[in-house]
Coordinates of C-alpha atoms and ligand atoms in Angstrom, one line a residue:
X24 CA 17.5 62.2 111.4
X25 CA 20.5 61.8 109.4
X26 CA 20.7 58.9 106.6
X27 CA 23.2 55.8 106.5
X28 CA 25.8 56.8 104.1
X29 CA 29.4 56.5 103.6
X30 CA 29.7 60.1 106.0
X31 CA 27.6 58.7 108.9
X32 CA 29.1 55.6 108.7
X33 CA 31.8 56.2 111.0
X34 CA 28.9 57.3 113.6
X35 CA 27.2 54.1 114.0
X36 CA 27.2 52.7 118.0
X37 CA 30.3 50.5 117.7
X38 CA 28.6 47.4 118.0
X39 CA 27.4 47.8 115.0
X40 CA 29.5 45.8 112.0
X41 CA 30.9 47.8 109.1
X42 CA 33.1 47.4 105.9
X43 CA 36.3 47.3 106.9
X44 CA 37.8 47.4 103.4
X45 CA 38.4 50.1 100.8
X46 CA 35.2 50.6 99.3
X47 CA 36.2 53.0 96.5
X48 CA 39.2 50.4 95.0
X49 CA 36.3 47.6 95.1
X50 CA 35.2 46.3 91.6
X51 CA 32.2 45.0 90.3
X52 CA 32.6 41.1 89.8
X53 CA 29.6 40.1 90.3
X54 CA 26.6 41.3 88.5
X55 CA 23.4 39.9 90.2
X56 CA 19.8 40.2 88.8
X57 CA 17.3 40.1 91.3
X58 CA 17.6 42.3 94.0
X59 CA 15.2 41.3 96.7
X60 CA 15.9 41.3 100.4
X61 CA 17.1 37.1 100.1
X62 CA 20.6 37.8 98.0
X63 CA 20.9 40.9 100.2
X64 CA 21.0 38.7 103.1
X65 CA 23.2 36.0 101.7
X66 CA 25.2 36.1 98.8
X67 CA 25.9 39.8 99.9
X68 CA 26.3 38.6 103.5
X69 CA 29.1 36.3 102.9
X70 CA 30.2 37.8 99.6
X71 CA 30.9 40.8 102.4
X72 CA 33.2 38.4 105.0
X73 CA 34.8 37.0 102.0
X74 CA 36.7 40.7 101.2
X75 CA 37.2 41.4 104.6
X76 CA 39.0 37.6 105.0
X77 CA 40.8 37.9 101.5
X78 CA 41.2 41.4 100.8
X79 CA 40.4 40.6 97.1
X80 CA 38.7 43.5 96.3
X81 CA 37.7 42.5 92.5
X82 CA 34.1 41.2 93.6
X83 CA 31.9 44.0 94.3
X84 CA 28.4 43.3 93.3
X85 CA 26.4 45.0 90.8
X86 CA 22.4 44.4 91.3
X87 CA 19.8 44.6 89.5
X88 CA 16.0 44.9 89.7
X89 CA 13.9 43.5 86.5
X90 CA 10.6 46.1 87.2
X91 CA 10.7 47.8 90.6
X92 CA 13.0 50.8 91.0
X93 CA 12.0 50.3 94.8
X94 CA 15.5 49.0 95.9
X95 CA 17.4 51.5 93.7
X96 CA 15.4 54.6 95.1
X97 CA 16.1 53.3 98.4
X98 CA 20.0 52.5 98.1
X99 CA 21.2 55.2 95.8
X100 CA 21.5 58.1 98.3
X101 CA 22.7 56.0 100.4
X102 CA 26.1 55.1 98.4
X103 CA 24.4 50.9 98.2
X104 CA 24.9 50.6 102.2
X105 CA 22.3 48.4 103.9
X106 CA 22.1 47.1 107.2
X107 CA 21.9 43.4 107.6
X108 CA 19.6 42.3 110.8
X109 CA 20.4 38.8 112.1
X110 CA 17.1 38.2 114.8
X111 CA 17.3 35.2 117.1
X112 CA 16.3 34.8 120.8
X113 CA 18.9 34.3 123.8
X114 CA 18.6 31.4 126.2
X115 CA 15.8 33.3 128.2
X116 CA 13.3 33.7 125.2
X117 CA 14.4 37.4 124.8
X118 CA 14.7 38.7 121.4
X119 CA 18.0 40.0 120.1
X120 CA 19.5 41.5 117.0
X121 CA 23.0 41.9 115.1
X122 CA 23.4 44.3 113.3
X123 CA 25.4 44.8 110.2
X124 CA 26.5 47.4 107.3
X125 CA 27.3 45.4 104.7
X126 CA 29.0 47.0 101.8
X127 CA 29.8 45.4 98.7
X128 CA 26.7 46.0 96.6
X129 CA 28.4 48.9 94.6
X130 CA 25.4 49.6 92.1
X131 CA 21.7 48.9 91.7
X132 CA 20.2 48.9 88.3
X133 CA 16.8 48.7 87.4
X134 CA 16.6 47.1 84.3
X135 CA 13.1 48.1 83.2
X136 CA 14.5 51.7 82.7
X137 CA 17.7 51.0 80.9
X138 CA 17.9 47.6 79.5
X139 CA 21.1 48.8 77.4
X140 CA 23.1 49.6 80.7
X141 CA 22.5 45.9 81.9
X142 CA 23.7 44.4 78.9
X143 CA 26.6 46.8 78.8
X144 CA 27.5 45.8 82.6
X145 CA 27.1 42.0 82.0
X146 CA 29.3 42.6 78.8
X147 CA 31.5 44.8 81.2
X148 CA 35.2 42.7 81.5
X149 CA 35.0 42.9 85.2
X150 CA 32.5 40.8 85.1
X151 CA 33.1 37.2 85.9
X152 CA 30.0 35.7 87.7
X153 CA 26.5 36.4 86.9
X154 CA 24.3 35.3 89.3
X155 CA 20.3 35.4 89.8
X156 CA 17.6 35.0 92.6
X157 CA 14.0 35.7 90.7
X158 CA 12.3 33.4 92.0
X159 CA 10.3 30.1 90.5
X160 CA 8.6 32.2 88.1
X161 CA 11.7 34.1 87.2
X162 CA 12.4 31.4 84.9
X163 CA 9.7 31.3 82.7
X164 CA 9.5 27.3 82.4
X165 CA 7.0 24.8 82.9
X166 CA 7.4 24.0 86.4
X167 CA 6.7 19.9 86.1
X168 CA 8.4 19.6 82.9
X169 CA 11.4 22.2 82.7
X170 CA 11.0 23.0 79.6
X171 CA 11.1 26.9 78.7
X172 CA 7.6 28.5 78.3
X173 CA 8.0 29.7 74.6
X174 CA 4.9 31.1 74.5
X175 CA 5.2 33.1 77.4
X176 CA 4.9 36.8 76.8
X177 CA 8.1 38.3 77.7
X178 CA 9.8 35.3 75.7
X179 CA 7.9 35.9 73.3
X180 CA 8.9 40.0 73.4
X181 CA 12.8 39.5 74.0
X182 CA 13.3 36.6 71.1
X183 CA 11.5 39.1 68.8
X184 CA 13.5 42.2 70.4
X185 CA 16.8 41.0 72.4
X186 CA 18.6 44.6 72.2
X187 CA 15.1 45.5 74.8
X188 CA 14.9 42.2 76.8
X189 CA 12.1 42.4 79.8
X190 CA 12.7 38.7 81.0
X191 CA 15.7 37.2 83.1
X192 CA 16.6 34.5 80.6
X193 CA 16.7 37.5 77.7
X194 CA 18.9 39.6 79.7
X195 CA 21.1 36.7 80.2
X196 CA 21.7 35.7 76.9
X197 CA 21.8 39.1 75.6
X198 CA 24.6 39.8 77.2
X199 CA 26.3 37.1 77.0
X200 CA 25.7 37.7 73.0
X201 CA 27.5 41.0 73.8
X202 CA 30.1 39.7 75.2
X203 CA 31.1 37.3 72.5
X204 CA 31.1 39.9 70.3
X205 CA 33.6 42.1 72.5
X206 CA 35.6 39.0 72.3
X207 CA 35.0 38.9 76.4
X208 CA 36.0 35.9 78.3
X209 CA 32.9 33.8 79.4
X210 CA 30.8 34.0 83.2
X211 CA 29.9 31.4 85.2
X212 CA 26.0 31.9 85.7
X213 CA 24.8 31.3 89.4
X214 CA 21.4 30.0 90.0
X215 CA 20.8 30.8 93.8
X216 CA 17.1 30.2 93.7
X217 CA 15.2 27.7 95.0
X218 CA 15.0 25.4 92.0
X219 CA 16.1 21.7 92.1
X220 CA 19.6 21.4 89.9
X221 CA 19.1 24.8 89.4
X222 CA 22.3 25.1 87.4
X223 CA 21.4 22.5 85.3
X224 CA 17.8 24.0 84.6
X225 CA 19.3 27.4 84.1
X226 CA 21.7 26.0 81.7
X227 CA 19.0 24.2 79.6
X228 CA 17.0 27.2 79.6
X229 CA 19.7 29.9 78.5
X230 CA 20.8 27.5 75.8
X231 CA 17.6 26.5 74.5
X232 CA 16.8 30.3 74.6
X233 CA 19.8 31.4 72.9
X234 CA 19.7 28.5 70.1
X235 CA 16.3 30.2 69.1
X236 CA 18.9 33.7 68.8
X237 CA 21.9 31.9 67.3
X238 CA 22.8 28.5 67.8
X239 CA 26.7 29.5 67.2
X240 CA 25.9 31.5 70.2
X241 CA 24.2 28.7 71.7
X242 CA 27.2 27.0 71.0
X243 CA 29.4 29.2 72.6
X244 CA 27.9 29.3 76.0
X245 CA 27.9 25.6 76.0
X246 CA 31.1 25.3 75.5
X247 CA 32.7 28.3 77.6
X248 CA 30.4 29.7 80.4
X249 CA 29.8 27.5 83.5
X250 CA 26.3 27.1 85.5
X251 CA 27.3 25.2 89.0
X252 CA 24.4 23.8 91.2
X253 CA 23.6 25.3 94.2
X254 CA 21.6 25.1 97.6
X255 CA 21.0 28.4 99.5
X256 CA 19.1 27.9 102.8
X257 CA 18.5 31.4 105.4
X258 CA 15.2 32.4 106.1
X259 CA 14.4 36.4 104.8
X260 CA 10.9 37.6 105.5
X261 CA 10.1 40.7 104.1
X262 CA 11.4 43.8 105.4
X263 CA 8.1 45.9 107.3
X264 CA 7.9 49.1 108.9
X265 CA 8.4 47.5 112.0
X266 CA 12.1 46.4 111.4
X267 CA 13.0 49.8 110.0
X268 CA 12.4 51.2 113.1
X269 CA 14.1 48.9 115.0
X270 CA 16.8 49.4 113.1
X271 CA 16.6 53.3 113.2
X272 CA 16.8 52.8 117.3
X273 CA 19.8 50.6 117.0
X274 CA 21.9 52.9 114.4
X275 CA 21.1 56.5 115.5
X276 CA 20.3 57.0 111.3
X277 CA 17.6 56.0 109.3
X278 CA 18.3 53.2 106.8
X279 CA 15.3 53.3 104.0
X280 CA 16.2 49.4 103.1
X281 CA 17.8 47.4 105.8
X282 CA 17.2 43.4 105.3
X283 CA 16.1 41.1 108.2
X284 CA 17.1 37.2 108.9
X285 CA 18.0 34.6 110.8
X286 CA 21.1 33.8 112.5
X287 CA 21.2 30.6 110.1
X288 CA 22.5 30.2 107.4
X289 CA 24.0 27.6 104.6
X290 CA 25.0 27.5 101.4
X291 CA 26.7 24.7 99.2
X292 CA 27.6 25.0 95.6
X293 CA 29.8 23.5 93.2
X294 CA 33.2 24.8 92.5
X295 CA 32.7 25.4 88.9
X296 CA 33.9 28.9 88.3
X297 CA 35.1 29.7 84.5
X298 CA 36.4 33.1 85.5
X299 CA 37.3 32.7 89.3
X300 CA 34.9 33.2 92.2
X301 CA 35.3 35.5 95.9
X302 CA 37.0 33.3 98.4
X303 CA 33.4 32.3 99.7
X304 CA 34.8 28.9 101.5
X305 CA 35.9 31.4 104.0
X306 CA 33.3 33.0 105.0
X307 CA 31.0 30.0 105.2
X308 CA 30.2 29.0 101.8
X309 CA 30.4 25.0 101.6
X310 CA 32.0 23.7 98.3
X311 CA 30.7 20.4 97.6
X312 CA 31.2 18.0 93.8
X313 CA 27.5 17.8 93.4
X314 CA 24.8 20.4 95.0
X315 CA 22.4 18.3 94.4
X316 CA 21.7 16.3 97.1
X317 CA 21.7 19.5 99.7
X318 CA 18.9 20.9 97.6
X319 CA 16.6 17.8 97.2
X320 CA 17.2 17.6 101.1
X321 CA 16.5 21.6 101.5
X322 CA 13.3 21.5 99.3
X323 CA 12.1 18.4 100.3
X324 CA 12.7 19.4 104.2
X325 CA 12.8 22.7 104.7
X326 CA 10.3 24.0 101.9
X327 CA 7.8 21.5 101.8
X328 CA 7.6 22.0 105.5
X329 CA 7.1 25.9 105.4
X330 CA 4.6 25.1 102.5
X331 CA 2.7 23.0 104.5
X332 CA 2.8 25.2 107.2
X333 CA 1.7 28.0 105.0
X334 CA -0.9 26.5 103.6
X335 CA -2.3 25.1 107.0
X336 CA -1.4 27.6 108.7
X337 CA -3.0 30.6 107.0
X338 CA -6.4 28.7 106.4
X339 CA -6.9 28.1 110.0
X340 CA -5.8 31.9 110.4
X341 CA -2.1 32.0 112.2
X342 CA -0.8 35.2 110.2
X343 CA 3.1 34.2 111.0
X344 CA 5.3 30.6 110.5
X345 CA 5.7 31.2 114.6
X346 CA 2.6 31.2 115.5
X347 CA 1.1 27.9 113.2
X348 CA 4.2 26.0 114.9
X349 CA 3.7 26.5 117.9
X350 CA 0.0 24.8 117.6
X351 CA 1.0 21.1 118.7
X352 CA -0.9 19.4 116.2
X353 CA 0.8 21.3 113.5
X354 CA 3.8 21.1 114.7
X355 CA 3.4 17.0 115.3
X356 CA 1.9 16.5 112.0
X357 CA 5.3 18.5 110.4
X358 CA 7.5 16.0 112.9
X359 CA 5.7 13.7 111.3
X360 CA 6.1 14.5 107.7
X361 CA 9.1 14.7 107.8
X362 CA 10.5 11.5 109.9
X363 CA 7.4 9.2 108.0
X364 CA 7.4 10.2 104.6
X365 CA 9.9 12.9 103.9
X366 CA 13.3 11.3 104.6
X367 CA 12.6 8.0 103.1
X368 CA 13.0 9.7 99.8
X369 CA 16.3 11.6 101.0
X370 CA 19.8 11.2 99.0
X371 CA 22.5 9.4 101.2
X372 CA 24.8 12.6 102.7
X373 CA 27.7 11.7 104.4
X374 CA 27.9 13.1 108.1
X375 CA 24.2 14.3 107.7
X376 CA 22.1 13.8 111.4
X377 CA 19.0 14.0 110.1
X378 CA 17.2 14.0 113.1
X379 CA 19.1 17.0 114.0
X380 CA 18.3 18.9 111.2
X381 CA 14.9 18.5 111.6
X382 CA 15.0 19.4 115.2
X383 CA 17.0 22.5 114.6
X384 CA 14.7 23.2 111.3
X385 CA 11.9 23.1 113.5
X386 CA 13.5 25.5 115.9
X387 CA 14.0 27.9 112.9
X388 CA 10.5 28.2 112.4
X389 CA 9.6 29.0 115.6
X390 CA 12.0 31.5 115.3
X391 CA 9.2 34.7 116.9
X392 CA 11.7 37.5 116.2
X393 CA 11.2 36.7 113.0
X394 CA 7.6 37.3 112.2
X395 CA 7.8 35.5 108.8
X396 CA 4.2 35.6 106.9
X397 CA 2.5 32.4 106.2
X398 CA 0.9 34.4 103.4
X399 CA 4.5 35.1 102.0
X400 CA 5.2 31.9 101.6
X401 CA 1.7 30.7 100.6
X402 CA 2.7 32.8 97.3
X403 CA 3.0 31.6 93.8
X404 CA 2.3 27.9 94.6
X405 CA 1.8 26.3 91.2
X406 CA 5.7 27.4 91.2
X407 CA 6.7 26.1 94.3
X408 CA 4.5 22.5 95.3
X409 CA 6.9 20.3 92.3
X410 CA 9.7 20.6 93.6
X411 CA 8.9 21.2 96.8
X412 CA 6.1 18.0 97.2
X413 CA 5.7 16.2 94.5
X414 CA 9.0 14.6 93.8
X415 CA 8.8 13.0 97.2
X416 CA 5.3 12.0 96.5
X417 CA 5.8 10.6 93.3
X418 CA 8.9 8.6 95.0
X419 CA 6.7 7.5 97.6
X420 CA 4.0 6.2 95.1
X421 CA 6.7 4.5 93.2
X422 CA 8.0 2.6 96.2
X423 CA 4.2 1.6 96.9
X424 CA 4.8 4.0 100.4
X425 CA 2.0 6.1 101.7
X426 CA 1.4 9.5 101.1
X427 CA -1.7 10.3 103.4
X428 CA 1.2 13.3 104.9
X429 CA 2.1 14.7 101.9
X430 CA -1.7 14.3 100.6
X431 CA -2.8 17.0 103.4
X432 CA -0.1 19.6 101.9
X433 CA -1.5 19.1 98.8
X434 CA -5.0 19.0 99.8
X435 CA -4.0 22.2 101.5
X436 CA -2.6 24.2 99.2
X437 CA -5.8 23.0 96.9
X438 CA -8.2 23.9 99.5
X439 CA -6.2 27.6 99.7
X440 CA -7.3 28.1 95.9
X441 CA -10.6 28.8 96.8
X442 CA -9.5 32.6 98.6
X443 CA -11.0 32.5 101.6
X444 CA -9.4 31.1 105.2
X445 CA -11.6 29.4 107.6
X446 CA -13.0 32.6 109.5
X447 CA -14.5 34.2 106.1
X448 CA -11.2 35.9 105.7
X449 CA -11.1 37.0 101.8
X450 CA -7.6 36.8 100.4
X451 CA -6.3 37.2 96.5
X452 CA -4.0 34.0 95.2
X453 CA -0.6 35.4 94.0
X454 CA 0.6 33.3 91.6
X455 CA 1.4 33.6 88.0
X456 CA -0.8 31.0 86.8
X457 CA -3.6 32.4 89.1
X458 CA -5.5 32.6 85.3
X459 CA -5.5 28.7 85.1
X460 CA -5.9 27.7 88.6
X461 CA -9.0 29.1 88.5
X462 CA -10.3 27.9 85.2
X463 CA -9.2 24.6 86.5
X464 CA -11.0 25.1 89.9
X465 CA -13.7 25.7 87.8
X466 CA -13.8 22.9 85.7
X467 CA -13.3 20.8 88.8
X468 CA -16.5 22.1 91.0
X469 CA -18.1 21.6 87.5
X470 CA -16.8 17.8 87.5
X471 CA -17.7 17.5 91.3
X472 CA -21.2 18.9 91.0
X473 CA -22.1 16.2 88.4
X474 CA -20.7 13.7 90.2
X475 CA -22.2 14.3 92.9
X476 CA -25.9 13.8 91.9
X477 CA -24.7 10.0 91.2
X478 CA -22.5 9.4 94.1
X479 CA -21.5 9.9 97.9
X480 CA -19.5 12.9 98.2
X481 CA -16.1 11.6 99.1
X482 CA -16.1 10.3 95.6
X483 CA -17.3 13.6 94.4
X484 CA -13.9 15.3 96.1
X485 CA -12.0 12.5 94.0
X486 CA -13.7 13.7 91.0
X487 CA -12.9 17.2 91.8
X488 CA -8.8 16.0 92.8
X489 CA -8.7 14.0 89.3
X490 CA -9.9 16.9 87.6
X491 CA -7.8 19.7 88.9
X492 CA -4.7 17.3 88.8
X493 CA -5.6 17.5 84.8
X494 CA -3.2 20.6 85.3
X495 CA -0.1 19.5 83.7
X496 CA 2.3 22.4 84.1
X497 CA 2.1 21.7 87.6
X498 CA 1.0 17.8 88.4
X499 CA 2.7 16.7 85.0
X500 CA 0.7 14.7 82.7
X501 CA 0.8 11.4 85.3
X502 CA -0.2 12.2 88.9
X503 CA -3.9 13.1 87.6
X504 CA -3.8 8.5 86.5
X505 CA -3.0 8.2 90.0
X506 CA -5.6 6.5 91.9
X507 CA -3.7 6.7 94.9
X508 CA -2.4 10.2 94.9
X509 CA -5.9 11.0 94.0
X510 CA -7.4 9.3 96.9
X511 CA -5.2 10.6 99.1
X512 CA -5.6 14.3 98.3
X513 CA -9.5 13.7 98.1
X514 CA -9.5 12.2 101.1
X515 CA -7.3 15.5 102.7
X516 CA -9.1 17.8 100.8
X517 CA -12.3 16.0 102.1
X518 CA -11.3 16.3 105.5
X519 CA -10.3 19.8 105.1
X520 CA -13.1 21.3 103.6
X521 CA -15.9 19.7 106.2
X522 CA -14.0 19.6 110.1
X523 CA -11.4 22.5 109.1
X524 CA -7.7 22.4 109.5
X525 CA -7.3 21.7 113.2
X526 CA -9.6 18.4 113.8
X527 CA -8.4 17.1 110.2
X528 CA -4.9 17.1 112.2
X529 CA -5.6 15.8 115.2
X530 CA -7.6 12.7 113.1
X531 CA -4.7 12.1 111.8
X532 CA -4.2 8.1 112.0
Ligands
LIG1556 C1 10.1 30.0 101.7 C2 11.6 30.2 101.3 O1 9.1 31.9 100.7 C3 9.2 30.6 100.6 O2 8.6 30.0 99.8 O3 9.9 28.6 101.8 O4 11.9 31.5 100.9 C4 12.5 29.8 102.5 O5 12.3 30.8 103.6 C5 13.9 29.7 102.2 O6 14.1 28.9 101.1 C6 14.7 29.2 103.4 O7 16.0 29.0 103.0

């Protein structure tokens, strides 16, 4: 079978979508480091409308991989065309797909191989947005805090060896040191990951970064590149063998890397652009003055949800989001969540029917033609539960408000750490402090087990709860003084760990 490339394109059934605008005048604008199937489904998506609707052909996107030449192998021969796969069901339940060649991804890099020709395209004067999706960890910070992990090892490499940097934030700054030497005009730097402020963090890491460098540099991107907020919401599960082939039926060619998502999609961000921007507001992009209430209502909804679900989900064994939802008690205790202890803590948002949202967010997950992995999301939680949980927990505790809701998703994510689901079911925790979580797991069972000779064991889980709450980078250096919040979780956790997942939420008071 033939391969999608610019010479079968014009062979595709014609219900299939296709760039409909000169591909060889396009330029690269946009030089975007992280190239994993979520910006390919988003940024590119709209990025891709946006030429078609303006005809401004100056924002091709440039992407680039930090490690894996996966994406690159994949795209090269086939000119950077992938096919986007929107999966929804019709009114009757049946599945159905749309399909779509999007175009404007003009190069993939892989930045591992040739660090030098990253630098040289962010320091390229085509360039006028960089932006990034790497993911929590991409960031290298203390997740509770903010602050930039200075003694993390590829900070430690790149502020020793910048002209070779390995980590996003040395990248970044190394070309943007390029580029003030070319005499280049500044970038605006576009945090489309799921980070609260995530402008505002990025900025505070790049410059705290580069003042380490040079703080004239420092001072330069301070004063001349620009870092809007954002909030990106469409749910990507990870392309599998399965949607290849679906998508080799559909096209008649074989497309090595399509990218698979919902219908749904939205994405606000602040029209702070130094060096111009595509005309994204007309392809569905939302401009708003301040992100930031859109992405404490998407983490705090939306993610802390899927968490949840994750978490619950995959110890009681349901493999996909689909399938925990459609168990009623996991799907009441989410309603739940969410109408009791989530959106008390929610920013004022003009317009915003929140009741809706939730009923369509709850629709999204039980999205089957979808097939999204609880295990994929279960990934890399010490990243993902302080943004996504404990804000709204400590702003419940604050406002004296119960947390036994959010307790359980901590208690579950807690009760995860020990690697095993509730058939026996071995699994390995993914997550880049996996080192620590289990020295701290072990230090708690170690705090438990003494405990325990003196006391009942509820009191023993507390014991275990204070102890692994001790973890700063994740609980901060206050949650762990929390006799509430420690209650609460032990009291989850308790639960949890003696009737299993199921009973624990159909106790629910
Ligand atoms: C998910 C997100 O993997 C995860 O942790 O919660 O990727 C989620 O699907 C998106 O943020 C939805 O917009």
């Amino acid at each position: 079978m033939q391969t999608l490339s610019p010479c079968t394109l014009a062979r595709l059934p014609a219900s299939v979508a296709r760039p409909g605008y000169d591909r060889d005048a396009l330029k690269t604008g946009i030089v975007h480091l992280g190239l994993g199937a979520f910006p390919r489904a988003h940024l590119a998506a709209v990025n891709e409308a946006a030429l078609h609707a303006s005809g401004d052909l100056r924002w091709g996107i440039a992407g680039v991989s930090l490690r894996s030449p996966d994406t690159r192998d994949a795209l090269a021969p086939q000119g950077g065309l992938y096919t986007l796969a929107l999966r929804d069901i019709d009114d009757s339940g049946t599945p159905r797909t749309a399909l779509q060649v999007i175009g404007c991804l003009r190069q993939c890099l892989v930045a591992a191989e040739d660090p030098a020709a990253v630098i040289a395209l962010i320091a390229h004067p085509d360039t006028r947005i960089l932006s990034l999706t790497v993911t929590e960890k991409g960031y290298c910070h203390d997740p509770a805090s903010g602050a930039l992990q200075v003694q993390h090892p590829q900070v430690q490499h790149d502020l020793a060896a910048l002209d070779r940097p390995c980590s996003t934030l040395g990248f970044i700054v190394a070309g943007l040191r390029q580029r003030r030497r070319l005499g280049l005009a500044p970038v605006t730097l576009l945090s489309l990951d799921n980070l609260p402020s995530n402008g505002h963090l990025l900025r505070a890491l790049v410059l705290d970064f580069a003042a380490r460098i040079d703080p004239a540099l420092a001072d330069w991107i301070a004063g001349r590149c620009s870092f809007p907020c954002s909030m990106v919401d469409r749910i990507v599960p990870r392309t599998t063998d399965d949607d290849r082939a679906l998508v080799r039926a559909a096209l008649g060619v074989e497309d090595a890397w399509p990218v698979v998502g919902e219908r749904f999609l939205d994405w606000v961000l602040e029209d702070r652009f130094v060096a111009g921007r595509p005309a994204w507001e007309r392809s569905g992009a939302r401009l708003a003055q301040a992100a930031q209430p859109f992405e404490t209502l998407k983490l705090r909804m939306v993610n802390a949800s899927h968490s949840a679900l994750a978490y619950l989900g995959l110890m009681a064994g349901f493999q996909t989001v689909d399938q925990a939802i459609a168990q009623p008690a996991l799907r009441r205790y989410l309603e739940r969540l969410m109408t009791e202890e989530i959106a008390p803590t929610l920013p004022a948002l003009a317009g915003l029917d929140l009741h809706a949202y939730r009923e369509r967010l709850l629709a999204r997950f039980a999205n089957p033609a979808l097939a999204h992995r609880t295990a994929q999301i279960a990934l890399d939680g010490s990243q993902k539960l302080p943004q996504r949980l404990l804000g709204t927990v400590r702003d419940r505790l604050a406002a004296g408000a119960s947390i036994e809701l959010l307790a359980l998703a901590v208690a579950a994510w807690l009760h995860h750490l020990r690697g095993r689901d509730e058939q026996g079911q071995p699994y390995r925790i993914h997550d880049p402090q996996a080192d620590a979580l289990a020295q701290q797991h072990a230090l708690a069972d170690a705090a438990a087990a003494s405990d325990s000779a003196t006391t009942p064991v509820h009191q023993a889980t507390s014991a275990w709860v204070r102890t692994f709450s001790g973890l700063a980078p994740v609980f901060g250096t206050d949650l762990q003084h929390s006799q509430p919040f420690v209650h609460a979780v032990a009291a989850q956790l308790h639960a949890l760990r003696t009737r299993g997942v199921l009973p624990t939420l159909e106790g629910l008071a």
